[in-house]
Coordinates of C-alpha atoms in Angstrom, one line a residue:
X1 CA 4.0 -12.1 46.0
X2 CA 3.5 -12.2 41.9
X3 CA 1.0 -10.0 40.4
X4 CA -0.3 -10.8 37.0
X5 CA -2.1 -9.2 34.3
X6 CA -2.8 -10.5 31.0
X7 CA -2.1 -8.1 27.7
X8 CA -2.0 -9.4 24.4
X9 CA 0.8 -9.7 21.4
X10 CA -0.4 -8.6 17.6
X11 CA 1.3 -11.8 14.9
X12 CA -0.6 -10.1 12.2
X13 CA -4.3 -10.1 12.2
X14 CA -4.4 -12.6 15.8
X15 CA -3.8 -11.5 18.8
X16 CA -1.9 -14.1 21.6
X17 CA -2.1 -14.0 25.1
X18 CA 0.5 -12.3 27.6
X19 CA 0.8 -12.6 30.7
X20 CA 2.6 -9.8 32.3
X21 CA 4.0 -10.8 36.0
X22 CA 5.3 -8.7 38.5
X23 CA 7.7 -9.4 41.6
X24 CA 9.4 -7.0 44.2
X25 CA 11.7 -8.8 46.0
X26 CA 14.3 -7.4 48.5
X27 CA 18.0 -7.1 46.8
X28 CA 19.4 -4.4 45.3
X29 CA 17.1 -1.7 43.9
X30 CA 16.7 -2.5 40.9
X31 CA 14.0 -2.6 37.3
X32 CA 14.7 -5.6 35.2
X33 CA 11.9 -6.1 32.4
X34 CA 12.4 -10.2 31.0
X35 CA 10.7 -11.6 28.6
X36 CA 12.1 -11.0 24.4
X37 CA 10.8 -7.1 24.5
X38 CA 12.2 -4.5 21.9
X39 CA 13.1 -1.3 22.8
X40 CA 9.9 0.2 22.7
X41 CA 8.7 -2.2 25.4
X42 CA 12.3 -2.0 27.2
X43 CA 11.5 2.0 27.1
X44 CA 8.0 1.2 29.4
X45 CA 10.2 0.8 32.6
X46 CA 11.5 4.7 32.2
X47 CA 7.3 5.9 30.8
X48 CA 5.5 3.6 33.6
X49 CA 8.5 5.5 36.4
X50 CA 7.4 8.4 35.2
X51 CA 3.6 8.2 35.0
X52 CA 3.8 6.9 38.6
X53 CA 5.6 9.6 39.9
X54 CA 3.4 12.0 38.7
X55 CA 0.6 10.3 40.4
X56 CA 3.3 10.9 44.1
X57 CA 4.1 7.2 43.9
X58 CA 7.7 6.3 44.4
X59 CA 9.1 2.7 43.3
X60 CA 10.0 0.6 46.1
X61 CA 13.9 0.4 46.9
X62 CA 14.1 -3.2 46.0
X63 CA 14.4 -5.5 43.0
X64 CA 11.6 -4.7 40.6
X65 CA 11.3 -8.4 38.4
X66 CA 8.3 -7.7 35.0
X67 CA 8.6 -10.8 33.0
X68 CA 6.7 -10.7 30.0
X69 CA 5.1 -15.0 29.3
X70 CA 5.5 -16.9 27.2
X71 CA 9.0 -15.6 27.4
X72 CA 10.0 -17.2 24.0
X73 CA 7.2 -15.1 21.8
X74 CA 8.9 -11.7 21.0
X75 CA 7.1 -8.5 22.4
X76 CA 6.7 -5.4 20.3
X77 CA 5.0 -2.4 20.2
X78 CA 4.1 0.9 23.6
X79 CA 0.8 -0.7 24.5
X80 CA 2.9 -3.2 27.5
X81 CA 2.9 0.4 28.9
X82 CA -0.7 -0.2 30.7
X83 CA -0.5 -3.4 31.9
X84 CA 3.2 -3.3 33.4
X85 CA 2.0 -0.5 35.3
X86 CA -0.9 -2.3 36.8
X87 CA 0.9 -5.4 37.6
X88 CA 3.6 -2.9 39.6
X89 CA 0.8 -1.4 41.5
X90 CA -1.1 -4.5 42.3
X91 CA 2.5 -5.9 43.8
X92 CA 2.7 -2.6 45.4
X93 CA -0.8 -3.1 47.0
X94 CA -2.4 0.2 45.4
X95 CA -4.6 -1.6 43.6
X96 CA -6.5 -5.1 44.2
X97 CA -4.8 -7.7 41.6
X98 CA -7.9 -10.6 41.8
X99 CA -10.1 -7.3 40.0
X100 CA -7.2 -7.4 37.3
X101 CA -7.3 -10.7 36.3
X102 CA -11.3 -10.0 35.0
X103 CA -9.1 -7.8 32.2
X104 CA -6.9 -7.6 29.3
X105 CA -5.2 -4.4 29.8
X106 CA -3.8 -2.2 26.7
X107 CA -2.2 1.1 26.3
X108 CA 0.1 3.6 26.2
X109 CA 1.5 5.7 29.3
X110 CA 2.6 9.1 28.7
X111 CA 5.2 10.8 31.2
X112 CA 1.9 12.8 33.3
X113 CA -0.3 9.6 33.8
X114 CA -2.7 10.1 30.8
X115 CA -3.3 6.6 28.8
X116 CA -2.9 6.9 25.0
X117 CA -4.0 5.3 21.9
X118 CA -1.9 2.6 20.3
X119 CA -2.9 0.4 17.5
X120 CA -4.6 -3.1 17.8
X121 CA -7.2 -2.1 20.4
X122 CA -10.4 -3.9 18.2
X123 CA -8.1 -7.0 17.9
X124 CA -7.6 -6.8 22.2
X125 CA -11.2 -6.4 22.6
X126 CA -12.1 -9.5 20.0
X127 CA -9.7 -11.3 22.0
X128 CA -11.0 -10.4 25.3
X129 CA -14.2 -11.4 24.2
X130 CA -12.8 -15.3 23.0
X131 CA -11.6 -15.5 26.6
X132 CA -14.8 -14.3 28.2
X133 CA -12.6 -11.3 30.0
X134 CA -13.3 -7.2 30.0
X135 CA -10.5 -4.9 28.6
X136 CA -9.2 -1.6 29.8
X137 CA -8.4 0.4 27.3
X138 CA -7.8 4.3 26.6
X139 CA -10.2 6.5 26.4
X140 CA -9.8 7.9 22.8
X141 CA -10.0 4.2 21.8
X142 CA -13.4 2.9 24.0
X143 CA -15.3 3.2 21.1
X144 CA -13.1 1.2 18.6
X145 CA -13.5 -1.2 21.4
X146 CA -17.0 -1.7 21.6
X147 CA -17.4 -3.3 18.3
X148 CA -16.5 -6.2 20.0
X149 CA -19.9 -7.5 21.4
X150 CA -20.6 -8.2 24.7
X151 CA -16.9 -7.5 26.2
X152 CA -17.1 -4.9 29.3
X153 CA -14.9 -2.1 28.4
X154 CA -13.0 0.1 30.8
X155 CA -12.0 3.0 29.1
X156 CA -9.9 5.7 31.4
X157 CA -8.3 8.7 30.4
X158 CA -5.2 8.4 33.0
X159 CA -4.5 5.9 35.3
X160 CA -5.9 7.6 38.4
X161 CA -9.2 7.7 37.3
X162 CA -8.5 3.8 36.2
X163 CA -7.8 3.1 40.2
X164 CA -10.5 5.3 41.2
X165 CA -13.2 3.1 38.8
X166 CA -11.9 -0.1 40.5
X167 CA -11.7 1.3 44.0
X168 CA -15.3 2.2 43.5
X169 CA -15.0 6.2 44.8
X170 CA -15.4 7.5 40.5
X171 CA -17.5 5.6 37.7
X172 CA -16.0 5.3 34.2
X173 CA -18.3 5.9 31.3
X174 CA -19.3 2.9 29.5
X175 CA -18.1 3.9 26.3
X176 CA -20.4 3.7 22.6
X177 CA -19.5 2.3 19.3
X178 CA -18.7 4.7 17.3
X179 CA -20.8 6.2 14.4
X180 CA -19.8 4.7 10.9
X181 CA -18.4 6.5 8.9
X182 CA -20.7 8.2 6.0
X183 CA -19.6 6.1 2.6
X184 CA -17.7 8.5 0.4
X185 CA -18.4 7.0 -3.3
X186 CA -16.1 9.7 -5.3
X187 CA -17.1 11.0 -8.2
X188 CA -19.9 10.0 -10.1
X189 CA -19.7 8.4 -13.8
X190 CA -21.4 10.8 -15.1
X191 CA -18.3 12.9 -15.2
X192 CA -17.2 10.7 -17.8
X193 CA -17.7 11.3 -21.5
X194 CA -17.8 8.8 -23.9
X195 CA -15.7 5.9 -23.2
X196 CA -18.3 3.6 -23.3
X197 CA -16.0 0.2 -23.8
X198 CA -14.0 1.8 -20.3
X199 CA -17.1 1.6 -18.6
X200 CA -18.1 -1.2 -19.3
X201 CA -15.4 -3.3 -18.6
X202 CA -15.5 -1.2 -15.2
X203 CA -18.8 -2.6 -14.4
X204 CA -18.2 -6.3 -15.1
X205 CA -15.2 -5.7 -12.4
X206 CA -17.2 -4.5 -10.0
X207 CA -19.7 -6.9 -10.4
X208 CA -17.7 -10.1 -9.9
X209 CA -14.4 -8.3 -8.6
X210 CA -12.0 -8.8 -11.7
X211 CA -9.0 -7.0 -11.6
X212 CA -8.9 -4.4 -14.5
X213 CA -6.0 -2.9 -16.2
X214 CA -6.3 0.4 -18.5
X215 CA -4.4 1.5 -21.6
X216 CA -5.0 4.4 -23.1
X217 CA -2.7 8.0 -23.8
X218 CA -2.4 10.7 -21.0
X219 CA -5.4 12.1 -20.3
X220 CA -8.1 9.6 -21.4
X221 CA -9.5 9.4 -18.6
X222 CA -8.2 6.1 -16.8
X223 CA -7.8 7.6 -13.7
X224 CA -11.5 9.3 -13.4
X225 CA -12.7 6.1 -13.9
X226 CA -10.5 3.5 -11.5
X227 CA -12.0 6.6 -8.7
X228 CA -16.0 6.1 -10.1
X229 CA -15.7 2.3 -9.0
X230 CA -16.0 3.1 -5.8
X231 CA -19.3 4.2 -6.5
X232 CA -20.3 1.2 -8.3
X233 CA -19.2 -1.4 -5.7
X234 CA -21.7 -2.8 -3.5
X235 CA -21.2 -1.5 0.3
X236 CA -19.7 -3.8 3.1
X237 CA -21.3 -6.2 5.0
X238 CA -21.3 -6.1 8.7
X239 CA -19.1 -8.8 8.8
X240 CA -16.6 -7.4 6.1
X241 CA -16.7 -4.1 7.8
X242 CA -15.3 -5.5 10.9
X243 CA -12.8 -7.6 9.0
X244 CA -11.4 -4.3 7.3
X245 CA -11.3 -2.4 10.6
X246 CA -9.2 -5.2 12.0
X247 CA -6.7 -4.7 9.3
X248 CA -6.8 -0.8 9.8
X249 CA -6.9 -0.9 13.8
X250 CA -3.5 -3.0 14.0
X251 CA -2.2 0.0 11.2
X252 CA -2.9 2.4 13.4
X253 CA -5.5 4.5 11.0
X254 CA -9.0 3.5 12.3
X255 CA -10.0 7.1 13.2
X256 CA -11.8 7.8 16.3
X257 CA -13.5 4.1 16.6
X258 CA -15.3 4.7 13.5
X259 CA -16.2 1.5 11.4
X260 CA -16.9 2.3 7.6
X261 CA -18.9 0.9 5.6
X262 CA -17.3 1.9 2.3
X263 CA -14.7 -0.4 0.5
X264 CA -11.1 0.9 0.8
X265 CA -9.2 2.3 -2.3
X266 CA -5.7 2.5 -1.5
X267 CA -3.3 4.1 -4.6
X268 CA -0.1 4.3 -3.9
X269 CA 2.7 6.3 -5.3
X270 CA 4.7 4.1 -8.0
X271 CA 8.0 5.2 -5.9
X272 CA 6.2 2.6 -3.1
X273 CA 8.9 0.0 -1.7
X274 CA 7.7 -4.1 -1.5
X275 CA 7.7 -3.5 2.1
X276 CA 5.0 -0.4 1.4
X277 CA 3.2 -2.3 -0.9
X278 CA 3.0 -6.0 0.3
X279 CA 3.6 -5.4 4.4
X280 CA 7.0 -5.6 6.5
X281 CA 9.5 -3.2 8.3
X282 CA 11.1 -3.9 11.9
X283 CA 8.0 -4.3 13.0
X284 CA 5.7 -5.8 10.6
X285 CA 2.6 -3.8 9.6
X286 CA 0.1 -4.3 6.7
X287 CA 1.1 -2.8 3.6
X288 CA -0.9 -1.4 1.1
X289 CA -2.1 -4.5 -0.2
X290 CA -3.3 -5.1 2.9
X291 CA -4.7 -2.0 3.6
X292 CA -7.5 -2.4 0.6
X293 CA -8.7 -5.6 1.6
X294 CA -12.4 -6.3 0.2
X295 CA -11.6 -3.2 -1.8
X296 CA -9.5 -1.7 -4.9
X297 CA -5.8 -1.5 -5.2
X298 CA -5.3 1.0 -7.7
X299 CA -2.0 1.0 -9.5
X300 CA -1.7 4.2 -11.1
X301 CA 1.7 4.3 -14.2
X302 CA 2.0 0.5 -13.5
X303 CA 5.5 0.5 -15.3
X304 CA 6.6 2.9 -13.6
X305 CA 7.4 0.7 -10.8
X306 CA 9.8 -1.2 -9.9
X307 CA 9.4 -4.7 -11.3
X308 CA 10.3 -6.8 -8.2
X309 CA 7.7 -5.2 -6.3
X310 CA 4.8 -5.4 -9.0
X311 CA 6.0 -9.6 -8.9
X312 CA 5.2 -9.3 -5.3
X313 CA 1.7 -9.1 -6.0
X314 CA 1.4 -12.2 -7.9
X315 CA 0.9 -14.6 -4.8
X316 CA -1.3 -12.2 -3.1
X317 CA -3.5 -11.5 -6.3
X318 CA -3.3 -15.4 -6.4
X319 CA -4.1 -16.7 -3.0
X320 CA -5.8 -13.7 -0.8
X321 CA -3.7 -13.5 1.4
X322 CA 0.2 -12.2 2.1
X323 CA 2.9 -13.9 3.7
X324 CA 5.6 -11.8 5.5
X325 CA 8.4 -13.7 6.7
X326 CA 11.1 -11.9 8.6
X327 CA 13.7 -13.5 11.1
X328 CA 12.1 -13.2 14.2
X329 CA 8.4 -12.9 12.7
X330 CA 6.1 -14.7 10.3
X331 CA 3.0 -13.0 10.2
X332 CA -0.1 -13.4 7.7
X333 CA -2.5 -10.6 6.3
X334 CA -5.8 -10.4 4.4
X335 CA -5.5 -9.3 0.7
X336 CA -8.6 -10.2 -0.8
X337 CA -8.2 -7.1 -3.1
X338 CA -9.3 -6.1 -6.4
X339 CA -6.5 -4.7 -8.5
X340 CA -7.4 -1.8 -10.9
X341 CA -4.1 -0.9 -12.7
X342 CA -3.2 2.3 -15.3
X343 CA -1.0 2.8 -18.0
X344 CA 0.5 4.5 -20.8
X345 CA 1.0 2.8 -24.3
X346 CA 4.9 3.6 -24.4
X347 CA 6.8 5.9 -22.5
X348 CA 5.9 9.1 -24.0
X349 CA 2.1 8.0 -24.5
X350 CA 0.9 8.6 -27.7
X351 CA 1.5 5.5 -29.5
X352 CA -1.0 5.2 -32.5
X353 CA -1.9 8.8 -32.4
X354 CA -1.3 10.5 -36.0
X355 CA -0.7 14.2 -34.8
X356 CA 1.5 13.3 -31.5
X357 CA 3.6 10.1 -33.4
X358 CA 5.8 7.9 -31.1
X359 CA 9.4 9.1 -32.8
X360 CA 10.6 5.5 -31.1
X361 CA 7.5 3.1 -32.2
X362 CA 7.4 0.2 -32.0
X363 CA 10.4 0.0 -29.5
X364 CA 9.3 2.7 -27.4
X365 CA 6.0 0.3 -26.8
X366 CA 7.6 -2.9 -26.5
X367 CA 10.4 -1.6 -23.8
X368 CA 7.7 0.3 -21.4
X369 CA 5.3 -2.2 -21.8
X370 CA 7.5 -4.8 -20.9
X371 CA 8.3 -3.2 -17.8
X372 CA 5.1 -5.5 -16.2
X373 CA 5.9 -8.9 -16.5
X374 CA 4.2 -11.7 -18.1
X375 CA 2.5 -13.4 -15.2
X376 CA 1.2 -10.2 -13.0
X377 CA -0.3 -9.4 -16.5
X378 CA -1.7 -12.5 -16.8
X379 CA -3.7 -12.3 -13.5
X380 CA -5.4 -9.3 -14.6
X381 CA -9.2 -10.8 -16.0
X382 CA -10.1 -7.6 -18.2
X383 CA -7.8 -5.7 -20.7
X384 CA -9.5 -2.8 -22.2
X385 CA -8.1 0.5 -24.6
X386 CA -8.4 3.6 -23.1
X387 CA -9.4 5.5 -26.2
X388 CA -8.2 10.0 -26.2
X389 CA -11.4 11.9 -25.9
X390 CA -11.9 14.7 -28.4
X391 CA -13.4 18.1 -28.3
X392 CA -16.6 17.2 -29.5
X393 CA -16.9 14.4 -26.7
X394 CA -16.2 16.6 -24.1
X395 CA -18.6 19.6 -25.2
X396 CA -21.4 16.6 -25.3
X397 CA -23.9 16.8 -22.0
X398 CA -23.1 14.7 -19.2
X399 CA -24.2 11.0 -20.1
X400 CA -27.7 10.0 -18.6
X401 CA -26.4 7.0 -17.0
X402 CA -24.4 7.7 -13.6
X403 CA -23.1 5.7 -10.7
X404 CA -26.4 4.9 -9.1
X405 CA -27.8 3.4 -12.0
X406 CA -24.7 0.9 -12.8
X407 CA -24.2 0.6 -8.8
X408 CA -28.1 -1.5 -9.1
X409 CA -27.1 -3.5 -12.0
X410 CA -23.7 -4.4 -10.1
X411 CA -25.8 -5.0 -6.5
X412 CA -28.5 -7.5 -8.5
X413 CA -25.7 -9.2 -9.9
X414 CA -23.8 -9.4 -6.4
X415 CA -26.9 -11.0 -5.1
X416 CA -26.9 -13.5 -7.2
X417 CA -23.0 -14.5 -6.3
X418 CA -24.0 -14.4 -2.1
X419 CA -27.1 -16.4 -2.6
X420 CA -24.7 -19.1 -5.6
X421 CA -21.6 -19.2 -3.2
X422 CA -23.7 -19.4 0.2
X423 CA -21.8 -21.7 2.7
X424 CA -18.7 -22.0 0.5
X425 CA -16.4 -19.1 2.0
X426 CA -16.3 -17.4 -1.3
X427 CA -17.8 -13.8 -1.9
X428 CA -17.6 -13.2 -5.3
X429 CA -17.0 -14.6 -9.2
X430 CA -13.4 -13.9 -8.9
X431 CA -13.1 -16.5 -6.7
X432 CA -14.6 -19.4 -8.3
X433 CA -12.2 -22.0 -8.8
X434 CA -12.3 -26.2 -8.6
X435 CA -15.5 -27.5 -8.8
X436 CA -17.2 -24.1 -8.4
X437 CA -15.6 -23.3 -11.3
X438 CA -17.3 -26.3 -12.8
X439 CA -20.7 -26.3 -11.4
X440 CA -21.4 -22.7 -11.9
X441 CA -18.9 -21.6 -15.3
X442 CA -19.4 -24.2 -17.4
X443 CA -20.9 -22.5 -21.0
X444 CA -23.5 -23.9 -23.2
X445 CA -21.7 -26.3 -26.3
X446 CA -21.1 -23.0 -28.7
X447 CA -19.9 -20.5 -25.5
X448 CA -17.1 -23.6 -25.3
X449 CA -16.3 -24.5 -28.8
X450 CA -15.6 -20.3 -28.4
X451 CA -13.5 -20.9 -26.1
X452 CA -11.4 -23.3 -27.1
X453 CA -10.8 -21.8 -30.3
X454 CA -10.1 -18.3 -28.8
X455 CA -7.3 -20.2 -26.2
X456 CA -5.7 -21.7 -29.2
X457 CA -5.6 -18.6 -31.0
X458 CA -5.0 -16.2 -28.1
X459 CA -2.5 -18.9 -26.8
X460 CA -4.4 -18.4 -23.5
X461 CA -2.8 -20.2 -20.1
X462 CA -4.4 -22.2 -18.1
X463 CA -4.9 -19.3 -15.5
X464 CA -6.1 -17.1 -18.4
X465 CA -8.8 -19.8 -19.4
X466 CA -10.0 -20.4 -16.2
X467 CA -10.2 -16.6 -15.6
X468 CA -11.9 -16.1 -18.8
X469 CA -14.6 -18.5 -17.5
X470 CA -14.8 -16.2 -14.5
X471 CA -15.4 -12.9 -16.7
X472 CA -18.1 -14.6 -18.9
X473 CA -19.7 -16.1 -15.5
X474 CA -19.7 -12.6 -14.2
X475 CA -21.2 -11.1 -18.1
X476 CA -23.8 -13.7 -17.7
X477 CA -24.9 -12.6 -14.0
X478 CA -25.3 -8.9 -15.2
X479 CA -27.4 -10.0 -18.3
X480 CA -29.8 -11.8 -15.7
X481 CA -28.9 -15.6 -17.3
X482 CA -29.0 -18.7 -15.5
X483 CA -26.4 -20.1 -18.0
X484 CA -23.4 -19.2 -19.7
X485 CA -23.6 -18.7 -23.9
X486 CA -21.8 -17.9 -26.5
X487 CA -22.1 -13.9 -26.5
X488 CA -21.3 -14.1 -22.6
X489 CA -17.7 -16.0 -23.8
X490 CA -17.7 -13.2 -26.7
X491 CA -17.6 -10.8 -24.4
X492 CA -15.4 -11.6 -21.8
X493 CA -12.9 -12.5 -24.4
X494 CA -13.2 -9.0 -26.2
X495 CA -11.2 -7.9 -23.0
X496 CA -8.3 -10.2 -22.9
X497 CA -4.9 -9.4 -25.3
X498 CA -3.2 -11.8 -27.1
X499 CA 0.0 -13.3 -25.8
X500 CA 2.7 -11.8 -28.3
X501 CA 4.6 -14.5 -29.8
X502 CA 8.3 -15.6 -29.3

């Protein structure tokens, strides 16, 4: 007799089926486990031993067969744990195998029996739910799982009180989404004083999700206000919640089942590899790029790191999405993010400042700043001068105008995007391109004749132009204009540096 129970394998945000079969056959006592699994999954035959002996079951003395199909599609990760065991004990005869095949079965065992949380358990359930099949699950995970609509989830603690549910003699609680998360916004704008231009430019990127970069000297202020556009962004959609929790269940990080509705800001330390930053490893997992999907990458001392793996942003800041490609692996990721980068003038940061002079200007500039090449730089929509704050500034009261009050203007103009880009798959301005671009971005006759002149002059590429067209869309939306003018191309041209010349 064969037993079968199906599992799942994670290639990056999909999950595939696996069947996991099961044969005792008389030979030699013996546990063979078939099937491409790495070592973690080779370690389930010494875990699911274990967990069965603590239950008082014994292994039959014969020749124990788990092949792992489609036999050609690599297995990796602990969560085979759960569903080797229950194939075993439905070719043992402990348990019925025609109730198993209603399931897709995920987990981890430990050594005692209990079933414990391993990552991917909202992309099982989403996948049991394509199939029209329950899942079991563990415990700590059931209400991660129940995001998935209309899937019966078995959540058990330990795998006794599994085979009691499905023997009939103990009922499992059904388990309940859990709560989302309260939206943690940050701090609140109002803590900034003065830089008006700064916050400005911050809320035309959150309003059509430009990426933004700052230059100013230490202490200006840039980081205070990459961590106030949080505040400012519009919350998640249903939809886009779910889509970020699928990114951070397959991480491992989604925290007690609880789905947020607050866009992620992930800011990484500029020591971070490219494997850190855009996804990878032995076993592939999301990096941060990944990780802030539908949110803000923030990119604090952006020269400080290393160049190859600020270039390894350009096709994700291009396209949405990241590509790993390893030998045995080619997986895809979500990075639909909105990059808000940070930066000294030179090295020592006080270029242009009379009483703390740069002893190495305009070297010292030129060799830091050239640290971030030409095209990352180029796909970054808003450039704006991080100006010092003085004394006087900061002994000012806090400025009437706080997060709420820009977070409304940046919602209105959000609307407008949704209801523009209905049906197209796009969210936001950012993302206007082909004949978007040229149904919705076109200016008026003396926005254009801007325009052109400015890309002459400003030697602007033909990325640049079209993302300038973006910015003034974006300008216009928050001015409440149907069209695009000339002070809308002003504007979004104020924020974009000149290309120096050769």
């Amino acid at each position: 007799m064969v037993a079968l129970v199906q599992t799942v394998a994670y290639l990056g945000l999909e999950a595939r089926s696996v069947e996991v079969q099961c044969q005792i056959a008389p030979g030699m006592p013996r546990f063979n486990l078939v099937g491409l699994p790495d070592k973690a999954v080779n370690e389930s035959r010494e875990r699911v031993n274990a967990a069965l002996a603590s239950m008082g079951l014994a292994l039959p003395p014969k020749r124990i067969t788990i092949n792992l199909s489609p036999a050609d599609l690599p297995k990796e990760g602990s969560h085979y744990d759960l569903p080797i065991a229950l194939a075993l004990l439905a070719a043992m005869g402990v348990t019925d195998a025609e109730q198993l095949a209603d399931f897709v079965a995920v987990g981890e065992l430990a050594l005692d029996g209990r079933i414990v949380p391993t990552p991917g358990v909202l992309l099982a359930a989403l996948h049991a739910s394509g199939i029209d099949r329950g899942l079991i699950c563990p415990a700590a995970q059931g209400s991660e799982a129940s995001w998935a609509s209309g899937v019966p989830v078995l959540a058990a603690p330990d795998i006794i009180s599994l085979l009691n549910h499905l023997k009939g003699v103990q009922q499992l609680p059904p388990p309940a989404p859990g709560v989302a998360a309260e939206p943690d916004h940050g701090p609140d704008l109002r803590q900034v004083k003065g830089q008006e231009t700064a916050k400005r430019a911050l809320e035309i990127a959150a309003a059509g999700g430009h990426n933004l970069l700052m230059i100013g000297p230490p202490g200006a202020g840039k980081s205070l206000l990459a961590s106030c556009l949080p505040g400012i962004l519009p919350e998640l959609t249903p939809a886009e919640a779910l889509e970020v929790s699928m990114v951070a269940s397959v991480a491992g990080t989604l925290e007690e089942g609880r789905i947020s509705r607050t866009r992620p800001f992930r800011s990484p330390h500029h020591s971070a590899s490219m494997a850190a930053l855009t996804g990878g490893g032995l076993r592939v997992r999301p990096g941060e790029v990944s990780m802030a999907h539908l949110g803000v990458l923030f990119l604090d001392e952006l020269p400080e790191f290393q160049r190859a793996v600020l270039d390894s942003l350009r096709q994700p800041l291009e396209t949405g999405v990241v590509d790993v490609a390893r030998a045995n692996a080619h997986v895809t990721y979500p990075a639909r993010v909105q990059l808000v980068a940070a930066m000294n003038p030179c090295r020592c940061g006080y270029l242009g400042d009379p009483a703390l002079g740069c002893s190495r200007a305009p070297r010292c500039a030129a060799d830091y700043q050239g640290k971030v090449s030409g095209p990352l730089l180029d796909r970054i929509d808003l450039h704006v001068e991080v100006d010092p704050v003085s004394a006087a500034d900061l002994a000012l009261p806090p400025p009437a105008e706080g997060s709420a009050e820009v977070a409304a203007r940046v919602a209105a103009a959000r609307r407008v995007q949704v209801a523009r880009l209905e049906g197209t798959g796009r969210r936001s301005n950012a993302e206007l391109d082909g004949d978007l671009l040229e149904r919705h971005a076109t200016p008026d006759e003396p926005g254009r004749k801007l325009l052109m002149q400015a890309a002459e002059a400003m030697r602007l590429s033909a990325r640049g132009y079209t993302r300038m067209l973006r910015v003034a869309r974006t300008v216009a939306d928050l001015s409440g204009s149907e069209g695009i003018g000339r002070i809308h191309v002003a504007e979004a041209l104020s924020y974009r540096r000149v290309a120096p010349r050769s």
